PDB file of C-alpha atoms in Angstrom:
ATOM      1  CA  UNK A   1     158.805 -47.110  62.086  1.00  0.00           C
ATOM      2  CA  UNK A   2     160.783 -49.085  59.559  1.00  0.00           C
ATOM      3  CA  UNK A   3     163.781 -46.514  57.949  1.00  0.00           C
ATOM      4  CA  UNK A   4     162.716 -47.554  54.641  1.00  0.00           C
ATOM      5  CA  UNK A   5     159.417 -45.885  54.581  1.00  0.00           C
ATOM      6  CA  UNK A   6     161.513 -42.458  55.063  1.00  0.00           C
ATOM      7  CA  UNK A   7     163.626 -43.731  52.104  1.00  0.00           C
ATOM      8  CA  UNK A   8     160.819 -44.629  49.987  1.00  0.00           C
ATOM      9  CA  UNK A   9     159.269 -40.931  50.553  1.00  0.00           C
ATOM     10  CA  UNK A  10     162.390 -38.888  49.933  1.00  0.00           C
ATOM     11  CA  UNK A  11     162.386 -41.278  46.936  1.00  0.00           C
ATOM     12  CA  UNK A  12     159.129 -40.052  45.896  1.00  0.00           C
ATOM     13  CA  UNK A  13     159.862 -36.195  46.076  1.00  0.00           C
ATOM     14  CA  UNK A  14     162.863 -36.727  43.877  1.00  0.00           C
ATOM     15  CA  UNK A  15     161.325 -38.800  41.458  1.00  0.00           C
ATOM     16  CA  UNK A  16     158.178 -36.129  41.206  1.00  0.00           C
ATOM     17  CA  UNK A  17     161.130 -33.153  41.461  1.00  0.00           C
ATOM     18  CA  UNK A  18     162.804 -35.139  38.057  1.00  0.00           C
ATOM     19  CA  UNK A  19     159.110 -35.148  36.689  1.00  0.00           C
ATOM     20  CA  UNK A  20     158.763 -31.874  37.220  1.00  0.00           C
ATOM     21  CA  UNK A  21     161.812 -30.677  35.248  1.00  0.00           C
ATOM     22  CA  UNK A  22     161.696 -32.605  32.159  1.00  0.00           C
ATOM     23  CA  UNK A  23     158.854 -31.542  30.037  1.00  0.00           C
ATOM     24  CA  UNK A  24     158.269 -27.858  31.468  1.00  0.00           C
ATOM     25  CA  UNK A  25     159.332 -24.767  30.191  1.00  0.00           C
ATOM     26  CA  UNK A  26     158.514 -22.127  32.733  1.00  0.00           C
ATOM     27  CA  UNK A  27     162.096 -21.699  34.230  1.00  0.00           C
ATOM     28  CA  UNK A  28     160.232 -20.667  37.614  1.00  0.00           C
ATOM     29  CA  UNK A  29     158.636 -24.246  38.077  1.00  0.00           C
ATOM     30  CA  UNK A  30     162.032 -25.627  36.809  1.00  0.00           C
ATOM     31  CA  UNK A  31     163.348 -23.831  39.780  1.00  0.00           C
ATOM     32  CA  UNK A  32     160.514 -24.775  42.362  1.00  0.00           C
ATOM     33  CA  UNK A  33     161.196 -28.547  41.704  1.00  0.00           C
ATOM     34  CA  UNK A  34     165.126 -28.556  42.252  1.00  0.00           C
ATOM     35  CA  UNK A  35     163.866 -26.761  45.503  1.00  0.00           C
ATOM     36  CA  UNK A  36     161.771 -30.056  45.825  1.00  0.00           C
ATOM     37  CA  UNK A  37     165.002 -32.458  44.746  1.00  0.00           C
ATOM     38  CA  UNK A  38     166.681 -30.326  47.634  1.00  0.00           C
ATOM     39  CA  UNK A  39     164.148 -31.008  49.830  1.00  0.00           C
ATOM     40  CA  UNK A  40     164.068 -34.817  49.534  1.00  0.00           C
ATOM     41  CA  UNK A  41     167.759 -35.128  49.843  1.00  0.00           C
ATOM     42  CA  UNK A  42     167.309 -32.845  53.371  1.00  0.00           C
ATOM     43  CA  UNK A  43     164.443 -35.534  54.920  1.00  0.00           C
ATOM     44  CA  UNK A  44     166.652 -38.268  53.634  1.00  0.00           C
ATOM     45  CA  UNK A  45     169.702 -36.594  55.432  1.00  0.00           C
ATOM     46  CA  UNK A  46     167.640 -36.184  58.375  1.00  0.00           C
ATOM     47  CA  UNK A  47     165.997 -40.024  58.581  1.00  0.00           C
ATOM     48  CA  UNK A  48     169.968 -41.568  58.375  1.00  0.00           C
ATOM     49  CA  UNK A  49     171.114 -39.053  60.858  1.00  0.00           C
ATOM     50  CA  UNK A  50     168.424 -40.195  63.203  1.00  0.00           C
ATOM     51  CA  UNK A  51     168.979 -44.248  62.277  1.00  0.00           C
ATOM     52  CA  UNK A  52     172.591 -44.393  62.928  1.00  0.00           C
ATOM     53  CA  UNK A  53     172.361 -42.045  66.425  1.00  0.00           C
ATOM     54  CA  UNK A  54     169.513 -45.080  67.310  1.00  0.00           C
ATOM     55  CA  UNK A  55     172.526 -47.829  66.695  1.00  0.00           C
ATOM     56  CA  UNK A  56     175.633 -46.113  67.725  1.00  0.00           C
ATOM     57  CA  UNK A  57     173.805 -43.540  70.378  1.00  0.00           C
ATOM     58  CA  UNK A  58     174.669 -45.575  73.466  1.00  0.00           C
ATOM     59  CA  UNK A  59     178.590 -45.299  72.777  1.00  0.00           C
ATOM     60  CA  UNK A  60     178.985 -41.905  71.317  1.00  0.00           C
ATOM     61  CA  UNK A  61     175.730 -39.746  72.108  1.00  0.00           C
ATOM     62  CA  UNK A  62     176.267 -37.085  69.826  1.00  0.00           C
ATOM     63  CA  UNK A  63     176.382 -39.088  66.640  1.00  0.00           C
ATOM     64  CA  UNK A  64     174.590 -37.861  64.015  1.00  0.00           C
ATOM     65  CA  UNK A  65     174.281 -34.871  64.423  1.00  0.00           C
ATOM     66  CA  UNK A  66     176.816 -34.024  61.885  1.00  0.00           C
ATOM     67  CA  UNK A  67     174.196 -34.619  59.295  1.00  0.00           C
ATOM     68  CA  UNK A  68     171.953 -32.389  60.791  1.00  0.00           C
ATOM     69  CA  UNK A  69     174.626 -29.573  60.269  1.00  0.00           C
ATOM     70  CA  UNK A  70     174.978 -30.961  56.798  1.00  0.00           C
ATOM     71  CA  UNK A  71     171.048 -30.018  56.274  1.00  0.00           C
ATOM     72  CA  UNK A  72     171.544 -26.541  57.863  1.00  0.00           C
ATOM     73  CA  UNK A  73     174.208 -26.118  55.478  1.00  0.00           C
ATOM     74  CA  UNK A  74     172.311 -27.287  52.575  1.00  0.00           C
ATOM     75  CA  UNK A  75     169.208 -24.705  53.796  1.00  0.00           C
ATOM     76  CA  UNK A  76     172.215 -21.657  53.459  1.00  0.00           C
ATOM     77  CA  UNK A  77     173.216 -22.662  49.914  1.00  0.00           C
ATOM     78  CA  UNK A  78     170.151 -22.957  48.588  1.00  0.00           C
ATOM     79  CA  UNK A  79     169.204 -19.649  50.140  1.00  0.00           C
ATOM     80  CA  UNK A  80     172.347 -18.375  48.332  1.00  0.00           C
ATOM     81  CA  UNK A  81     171.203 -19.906  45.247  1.00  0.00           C
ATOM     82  CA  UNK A  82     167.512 -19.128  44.572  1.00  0.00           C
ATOM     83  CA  UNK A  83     168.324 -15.032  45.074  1.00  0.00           C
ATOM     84  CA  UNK A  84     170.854 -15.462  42.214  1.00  0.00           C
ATOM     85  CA  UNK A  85     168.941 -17.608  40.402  1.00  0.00           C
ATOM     86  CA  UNK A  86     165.809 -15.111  40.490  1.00  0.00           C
ATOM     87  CA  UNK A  87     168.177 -12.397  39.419  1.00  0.00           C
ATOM     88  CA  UNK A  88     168.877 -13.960  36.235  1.00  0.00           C
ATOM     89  CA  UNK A  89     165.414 -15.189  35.643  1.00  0.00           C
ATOM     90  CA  UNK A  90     164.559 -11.214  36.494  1.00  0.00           C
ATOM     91  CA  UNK A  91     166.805 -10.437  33.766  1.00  0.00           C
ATOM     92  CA  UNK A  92     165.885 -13.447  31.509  1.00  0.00           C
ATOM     93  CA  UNK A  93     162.199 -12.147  31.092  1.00  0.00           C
ATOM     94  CA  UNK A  94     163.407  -8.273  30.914  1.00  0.00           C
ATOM     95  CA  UNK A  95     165.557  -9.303  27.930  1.00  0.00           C
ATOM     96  CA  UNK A  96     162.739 -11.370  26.907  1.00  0.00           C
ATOM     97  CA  UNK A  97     159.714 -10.984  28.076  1.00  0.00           C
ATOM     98  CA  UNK A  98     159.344 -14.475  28.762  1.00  0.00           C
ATOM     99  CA  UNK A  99     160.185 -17.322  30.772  1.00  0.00           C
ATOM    100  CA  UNK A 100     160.529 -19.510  28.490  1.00  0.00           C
ATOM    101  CA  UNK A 101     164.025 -21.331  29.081  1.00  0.00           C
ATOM    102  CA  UNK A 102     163.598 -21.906  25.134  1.00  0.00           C
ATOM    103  CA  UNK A 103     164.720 -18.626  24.650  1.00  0.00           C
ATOM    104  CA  UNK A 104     167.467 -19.620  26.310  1.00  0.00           C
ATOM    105  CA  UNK A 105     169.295 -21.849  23.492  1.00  0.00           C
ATOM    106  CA  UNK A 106     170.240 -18.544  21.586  1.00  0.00           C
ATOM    107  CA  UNK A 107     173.542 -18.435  24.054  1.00  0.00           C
ATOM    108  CA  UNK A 108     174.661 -21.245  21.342  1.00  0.00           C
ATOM    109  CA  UNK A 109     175.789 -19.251  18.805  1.00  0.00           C
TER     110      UNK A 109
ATOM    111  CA  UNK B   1     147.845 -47.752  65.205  1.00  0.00           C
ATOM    112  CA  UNK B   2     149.151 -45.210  67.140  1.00  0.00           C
ATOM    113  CA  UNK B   3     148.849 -41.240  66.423  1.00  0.00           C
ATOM    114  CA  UNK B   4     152.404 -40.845  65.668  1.00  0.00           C
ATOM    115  CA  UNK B   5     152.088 -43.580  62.571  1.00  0.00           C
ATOM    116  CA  UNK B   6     148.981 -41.817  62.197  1.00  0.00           C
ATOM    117  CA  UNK B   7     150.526 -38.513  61.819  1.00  0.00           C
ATOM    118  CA  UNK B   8     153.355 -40.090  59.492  1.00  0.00           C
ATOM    119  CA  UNK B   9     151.090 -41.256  56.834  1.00  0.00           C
ATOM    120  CA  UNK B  10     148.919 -37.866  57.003  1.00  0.00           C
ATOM    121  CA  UNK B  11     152.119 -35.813  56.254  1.00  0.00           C
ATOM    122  CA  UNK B  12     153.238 -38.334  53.898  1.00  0.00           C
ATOM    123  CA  UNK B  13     149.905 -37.768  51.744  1.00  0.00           C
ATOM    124  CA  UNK B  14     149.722 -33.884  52.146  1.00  0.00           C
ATOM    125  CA  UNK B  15     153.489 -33.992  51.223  1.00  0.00           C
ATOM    126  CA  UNK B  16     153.095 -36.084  48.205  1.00  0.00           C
ATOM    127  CA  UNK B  17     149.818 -34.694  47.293  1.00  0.00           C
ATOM    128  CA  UNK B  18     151.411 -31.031  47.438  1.00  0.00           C
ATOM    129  CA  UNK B  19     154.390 -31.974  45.632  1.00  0.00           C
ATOM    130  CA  UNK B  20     152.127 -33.665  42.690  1.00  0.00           C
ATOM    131  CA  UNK B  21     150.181 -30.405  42.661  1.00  0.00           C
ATOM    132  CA  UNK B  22     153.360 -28.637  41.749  1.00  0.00           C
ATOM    133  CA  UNK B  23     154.054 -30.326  38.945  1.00  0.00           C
ATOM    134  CA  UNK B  24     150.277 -30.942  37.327  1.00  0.00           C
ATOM    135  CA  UNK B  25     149.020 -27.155  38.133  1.00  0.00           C
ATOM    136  CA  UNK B  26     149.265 -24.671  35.344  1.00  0.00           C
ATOM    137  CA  UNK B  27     149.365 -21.530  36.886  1.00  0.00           C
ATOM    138  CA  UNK B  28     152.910 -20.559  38.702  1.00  0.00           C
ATOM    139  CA  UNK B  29     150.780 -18.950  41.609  1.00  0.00           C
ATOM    140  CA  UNK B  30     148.628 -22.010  42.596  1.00  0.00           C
ATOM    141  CA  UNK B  31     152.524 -24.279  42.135  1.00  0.00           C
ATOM    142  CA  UNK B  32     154.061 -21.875  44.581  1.00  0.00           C
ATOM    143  CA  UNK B  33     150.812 -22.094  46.996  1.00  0.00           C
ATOM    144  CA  UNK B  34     151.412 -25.942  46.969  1.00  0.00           C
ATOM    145  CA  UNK B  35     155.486 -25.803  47.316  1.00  0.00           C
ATOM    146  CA  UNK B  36     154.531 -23.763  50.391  1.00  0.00           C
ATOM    147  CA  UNK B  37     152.175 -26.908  52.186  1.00  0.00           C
ATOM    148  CA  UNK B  38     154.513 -29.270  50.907  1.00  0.00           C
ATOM    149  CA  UNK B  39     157.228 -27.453  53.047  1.00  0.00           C
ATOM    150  CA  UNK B  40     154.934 -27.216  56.118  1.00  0.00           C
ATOM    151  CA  UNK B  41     154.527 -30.768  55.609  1.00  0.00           C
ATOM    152  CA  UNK B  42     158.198 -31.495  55.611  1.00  0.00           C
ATOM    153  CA  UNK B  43     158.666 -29.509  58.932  1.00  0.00           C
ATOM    154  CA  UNK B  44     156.139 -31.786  60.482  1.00  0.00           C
ATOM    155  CA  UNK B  45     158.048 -34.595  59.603  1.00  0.00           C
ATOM    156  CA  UNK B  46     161.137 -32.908  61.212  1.00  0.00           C
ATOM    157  CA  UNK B  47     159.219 -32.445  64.618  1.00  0.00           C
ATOM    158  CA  UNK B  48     158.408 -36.135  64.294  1.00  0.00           C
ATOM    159  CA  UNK B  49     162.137 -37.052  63.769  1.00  0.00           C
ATOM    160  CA  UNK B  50     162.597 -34.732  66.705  1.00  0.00           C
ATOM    161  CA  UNK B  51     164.698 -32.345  64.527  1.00  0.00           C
ATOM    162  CA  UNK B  52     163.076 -29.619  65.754  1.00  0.00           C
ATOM    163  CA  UNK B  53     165.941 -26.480  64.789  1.00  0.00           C
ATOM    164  CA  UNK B  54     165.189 -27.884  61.611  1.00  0.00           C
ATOM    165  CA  UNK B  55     161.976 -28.072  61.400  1.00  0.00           C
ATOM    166  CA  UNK B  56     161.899 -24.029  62.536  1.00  0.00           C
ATOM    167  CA  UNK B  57     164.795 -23.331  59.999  1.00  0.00           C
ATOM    168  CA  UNK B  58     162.874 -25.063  57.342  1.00  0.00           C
ATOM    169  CA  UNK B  59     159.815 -22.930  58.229  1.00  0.00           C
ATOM    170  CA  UNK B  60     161.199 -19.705  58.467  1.00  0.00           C
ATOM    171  CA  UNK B  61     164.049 -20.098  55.381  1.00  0.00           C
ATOM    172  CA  UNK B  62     162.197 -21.905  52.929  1.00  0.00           C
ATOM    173  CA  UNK B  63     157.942 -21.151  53.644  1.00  0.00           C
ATOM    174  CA  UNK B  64     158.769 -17.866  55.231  1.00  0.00           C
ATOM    175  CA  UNK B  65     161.990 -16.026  52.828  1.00  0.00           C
ATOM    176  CA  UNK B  66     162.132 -18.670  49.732  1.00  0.00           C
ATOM    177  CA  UNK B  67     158.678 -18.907  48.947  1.00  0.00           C
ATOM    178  CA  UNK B  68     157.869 -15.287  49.561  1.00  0.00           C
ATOM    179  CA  UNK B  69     160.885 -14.176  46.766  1.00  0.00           C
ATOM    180  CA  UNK B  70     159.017 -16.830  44.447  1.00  0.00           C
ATOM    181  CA  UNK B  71     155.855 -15.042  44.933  1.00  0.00           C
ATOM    182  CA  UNK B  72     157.295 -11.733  44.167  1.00  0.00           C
ATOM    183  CA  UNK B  73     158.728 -12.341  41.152  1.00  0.00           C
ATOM    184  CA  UNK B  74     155.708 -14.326  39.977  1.00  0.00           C
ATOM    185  CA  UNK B  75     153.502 -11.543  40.749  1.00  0.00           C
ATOM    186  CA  UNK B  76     155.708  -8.698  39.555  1.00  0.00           C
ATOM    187  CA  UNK B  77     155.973 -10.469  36.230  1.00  0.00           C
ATOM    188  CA  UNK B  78     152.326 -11.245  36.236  1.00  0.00           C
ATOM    189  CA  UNK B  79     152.107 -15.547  34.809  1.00  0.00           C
ATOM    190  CA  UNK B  80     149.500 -16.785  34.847  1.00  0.00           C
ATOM    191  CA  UNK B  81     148.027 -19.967  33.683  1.00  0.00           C
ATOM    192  CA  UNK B  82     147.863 -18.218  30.215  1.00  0.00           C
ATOM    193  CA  UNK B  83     151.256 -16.714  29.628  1.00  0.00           C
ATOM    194  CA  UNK B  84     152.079 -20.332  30.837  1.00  0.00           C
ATOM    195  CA  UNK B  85     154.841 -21.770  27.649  1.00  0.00           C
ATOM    196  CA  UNK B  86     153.704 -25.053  26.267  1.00  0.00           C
ATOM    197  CA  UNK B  87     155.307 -28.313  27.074  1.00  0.00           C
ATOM    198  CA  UNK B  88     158.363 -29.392  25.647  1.00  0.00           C
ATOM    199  CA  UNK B  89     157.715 -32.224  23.436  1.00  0.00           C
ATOM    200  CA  UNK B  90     155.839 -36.008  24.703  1.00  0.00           C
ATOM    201  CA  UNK B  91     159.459 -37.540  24.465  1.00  0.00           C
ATOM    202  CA  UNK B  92     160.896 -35.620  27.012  1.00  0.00           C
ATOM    203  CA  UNK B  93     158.375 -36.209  29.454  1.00  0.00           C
ATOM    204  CA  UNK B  94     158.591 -39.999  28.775  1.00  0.00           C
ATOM    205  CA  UNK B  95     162.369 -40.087  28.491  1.00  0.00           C
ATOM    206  CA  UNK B  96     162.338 -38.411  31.933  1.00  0.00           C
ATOM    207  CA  UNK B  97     159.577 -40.802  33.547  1.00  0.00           C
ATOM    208  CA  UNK B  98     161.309 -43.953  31.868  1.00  0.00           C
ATOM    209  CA  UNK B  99     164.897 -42.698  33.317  1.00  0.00           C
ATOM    210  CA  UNK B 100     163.476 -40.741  36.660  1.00  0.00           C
ATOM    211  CA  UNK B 101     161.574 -45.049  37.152  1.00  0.00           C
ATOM    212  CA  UNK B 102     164.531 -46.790  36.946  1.00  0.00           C
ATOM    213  CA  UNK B 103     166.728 -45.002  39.285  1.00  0.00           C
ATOM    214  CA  UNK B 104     163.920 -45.267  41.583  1.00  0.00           C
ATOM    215  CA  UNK B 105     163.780 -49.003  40.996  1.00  0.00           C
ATOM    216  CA  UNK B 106     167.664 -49.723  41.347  1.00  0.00           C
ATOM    217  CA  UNK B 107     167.588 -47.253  44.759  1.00  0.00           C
ATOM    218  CA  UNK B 108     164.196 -49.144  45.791  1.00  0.00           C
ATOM    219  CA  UNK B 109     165.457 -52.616  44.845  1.00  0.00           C
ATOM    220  CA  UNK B 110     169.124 -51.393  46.943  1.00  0.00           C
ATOM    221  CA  UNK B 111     167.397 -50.456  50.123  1.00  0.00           C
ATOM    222  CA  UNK B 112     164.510 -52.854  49.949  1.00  0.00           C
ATOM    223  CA  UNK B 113     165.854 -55.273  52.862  1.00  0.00           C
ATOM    224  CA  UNK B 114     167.635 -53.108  55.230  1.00  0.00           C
ATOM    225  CA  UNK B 115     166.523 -53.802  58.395  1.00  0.00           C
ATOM    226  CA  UNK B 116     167.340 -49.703  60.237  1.00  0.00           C
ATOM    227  CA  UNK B 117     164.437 -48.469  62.469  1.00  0.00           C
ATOM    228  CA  UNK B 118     163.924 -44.894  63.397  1.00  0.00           C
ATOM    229  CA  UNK B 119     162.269 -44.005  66.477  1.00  0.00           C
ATOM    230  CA  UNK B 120     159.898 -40.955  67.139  1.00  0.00           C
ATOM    231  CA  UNK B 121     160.100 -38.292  69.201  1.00  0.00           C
ATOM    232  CA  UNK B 122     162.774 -39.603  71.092  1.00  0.00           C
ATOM    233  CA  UNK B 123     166.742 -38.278  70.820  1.00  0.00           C
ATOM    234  CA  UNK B 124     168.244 -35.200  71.451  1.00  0.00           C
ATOM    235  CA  UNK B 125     170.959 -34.431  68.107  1.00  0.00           C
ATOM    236  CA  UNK B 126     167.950 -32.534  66.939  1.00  0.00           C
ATOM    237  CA  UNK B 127     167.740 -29.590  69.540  1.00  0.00           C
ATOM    238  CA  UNK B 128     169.526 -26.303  69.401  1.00  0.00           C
ATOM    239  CA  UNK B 129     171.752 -26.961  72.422  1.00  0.00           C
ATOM    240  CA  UNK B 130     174.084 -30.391  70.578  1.00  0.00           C
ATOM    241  CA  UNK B 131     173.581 -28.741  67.489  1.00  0.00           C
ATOM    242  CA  UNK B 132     174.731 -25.760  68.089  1.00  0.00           C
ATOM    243  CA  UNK B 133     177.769 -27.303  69.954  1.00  0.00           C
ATOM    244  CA  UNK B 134     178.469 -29.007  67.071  1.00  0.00           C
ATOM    245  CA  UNK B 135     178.079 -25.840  64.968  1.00  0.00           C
ATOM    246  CA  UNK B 136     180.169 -23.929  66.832  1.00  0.00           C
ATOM    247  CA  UNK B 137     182.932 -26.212  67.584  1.00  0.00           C
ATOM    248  CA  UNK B 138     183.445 -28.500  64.673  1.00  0.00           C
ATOM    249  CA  UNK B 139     182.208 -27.062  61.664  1.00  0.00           C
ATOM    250  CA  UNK B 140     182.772 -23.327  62.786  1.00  0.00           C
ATOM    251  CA  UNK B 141     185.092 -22.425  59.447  1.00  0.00           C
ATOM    252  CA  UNK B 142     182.543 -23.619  57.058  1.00  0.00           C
ATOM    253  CA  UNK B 143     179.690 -21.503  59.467  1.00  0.00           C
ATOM    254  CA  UNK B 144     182.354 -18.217  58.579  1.00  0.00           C
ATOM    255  CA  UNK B 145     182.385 -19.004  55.084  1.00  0.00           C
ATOM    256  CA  UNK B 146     178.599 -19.421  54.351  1.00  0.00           C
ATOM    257  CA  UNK B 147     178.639 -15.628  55.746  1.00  0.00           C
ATOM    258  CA  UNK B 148     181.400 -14.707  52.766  1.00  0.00           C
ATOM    259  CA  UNK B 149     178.825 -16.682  50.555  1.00  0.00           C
ATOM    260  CA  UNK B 150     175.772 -14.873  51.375  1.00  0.00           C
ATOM    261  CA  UNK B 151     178.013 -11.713  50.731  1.00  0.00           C
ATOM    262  CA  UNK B 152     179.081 -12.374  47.449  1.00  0.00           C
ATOM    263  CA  UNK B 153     175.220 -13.624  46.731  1.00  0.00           C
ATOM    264  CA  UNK B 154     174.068 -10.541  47.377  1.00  0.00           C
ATOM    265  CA  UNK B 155     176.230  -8.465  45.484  1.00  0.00           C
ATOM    266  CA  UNK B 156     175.934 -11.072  42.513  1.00  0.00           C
ATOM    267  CA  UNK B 157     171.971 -10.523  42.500  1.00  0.00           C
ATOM    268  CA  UNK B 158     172.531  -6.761  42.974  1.00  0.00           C
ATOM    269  CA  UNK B 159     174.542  -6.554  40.180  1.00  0.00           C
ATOM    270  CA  UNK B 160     172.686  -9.512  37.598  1.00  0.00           C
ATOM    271  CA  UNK B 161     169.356  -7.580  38.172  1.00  0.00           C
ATOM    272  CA  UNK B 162     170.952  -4.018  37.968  1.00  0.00           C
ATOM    273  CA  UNK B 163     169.618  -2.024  34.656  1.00  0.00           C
ATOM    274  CA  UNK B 164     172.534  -1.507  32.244  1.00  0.00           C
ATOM    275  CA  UNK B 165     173.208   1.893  32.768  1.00  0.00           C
TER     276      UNK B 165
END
């Protein structure tokens, strides 16, 4: 299987993941499609771990799998991330009542 | 064709099709339902890439622990497709297609002729014994610190979602 087709769907999820963020307002779905953008860049991660193990694999057998660590680590941030980020959405709509990330440009004054 | 491209395309389209659902549906519930095949869908294409700690790590973090917090707070807040907020205006939505196409383009038109192959099912950086050697002998500071991270999560979602008293 040509790499590219890996690239081309990673591709995909981000550019639906960008769709996805610009015109909605429910800070939720705004959330749920940076999980996406995540997401894409872990397959992507994944596909050039596994390409450069298949060209440098015979000299150094392990290579690669750095990336795959990478991904883990990505996994734990994000992990990290969404339970703070529902926190403040919690709070968001109990302020509120609404999850409406228009609500949210009254921090400018 | 053989049932491995077979089974590359298939998760491809469920994958794609999920994530489209995500954006296009209007009630949170039915997105979150979608986000949660679109993972499953990913994880296949892990076992395929013979990543398979991944693939279970992708299952059980983000379709199992993730999704499940997304549901909760959906459901304790009670959206639905009719508390859903309008969309922001036509602009946006084109500005963000028009800008979202052309990095695709400029990536697509970057990568177009390399000539890398990835084989299936074959390797072994994927499985828990390498990459847990790696883990645990390379990168074992960073593996500490995520732990000090999750901490310090915690207590910041504790204390954002804590009632004033």
């Amino acid at each position: 299987m040509p790499f590219n087709y890996y690239f081309f769907l990673s591709l995909a999820f981000f550019f639906i993941g960008i769709i996805g963020v610009f015109p909605r307002r429910n800070a939720i779905i705004i959330f749920m499609c940076i999980e996406l953008m995540l997401n894409a860049v872990n397959l992507l991660l994944v596909a050039f771990s596994k390409m450069h193990n298949l060209q440098l694999g015979l000299d150094f057998p392990n290579i690669g799998s750095e990336a795959q660590v990478f991904v883990f680590f990505i996994m734990v941030v994000a992990a990290a991330e969404v339970s703070v980020g529902l926190a403040i959405i919690v709070m968001l709509y109990r302020n509120t009542h609404s999850v409406d990330v228009n609500f949210l440009n009254r921090l400018k004054n | 064709m053989s049932v491995t491209q077979l089974l590359f395309w298939f998760l491809s389209f469920l994958a794609i099709g999920g994530a489209l659902m995500v954006v296009i549906s209007r009630n949170p519930v039915h997105s979150i339902l979608f986000l949660i095949i679109t993972f499953f869908a990913i994880s296949g294409h892990y076992i395929l890439l013979n990543a398979q700690f991944l693939a279970i790590v992708n299952i059980i973090v983000y379709a199992g622990a993730i999704m499940v917090l997304f549901l909760f707070v959906v459901m304790l807040m009670n959206l639905n497709a009719d508390t859903e907020p309008p969309h922001k205006s036509k602009y946006l939505l084109y500005g963000g297609t028009i800008a979202g196409a052309s990095l695709m383009l400029v990536l697509v038109a970057a990568i177009k002729q390399s000539s890398g192959t990835i084989e299936f099912k074959t390797g072994n950086i994927g499985l828990i014994n390498t990459l847990g050697k790696t883990l645990f002998t390379d990168y074992v500071f960073p593996f500490e610190i995520s732990s000090v991270l999750f901490l310090s999560a915690m207590i910041g979602a504790v204390v954002i979602s804590k009632k004033e008293a």
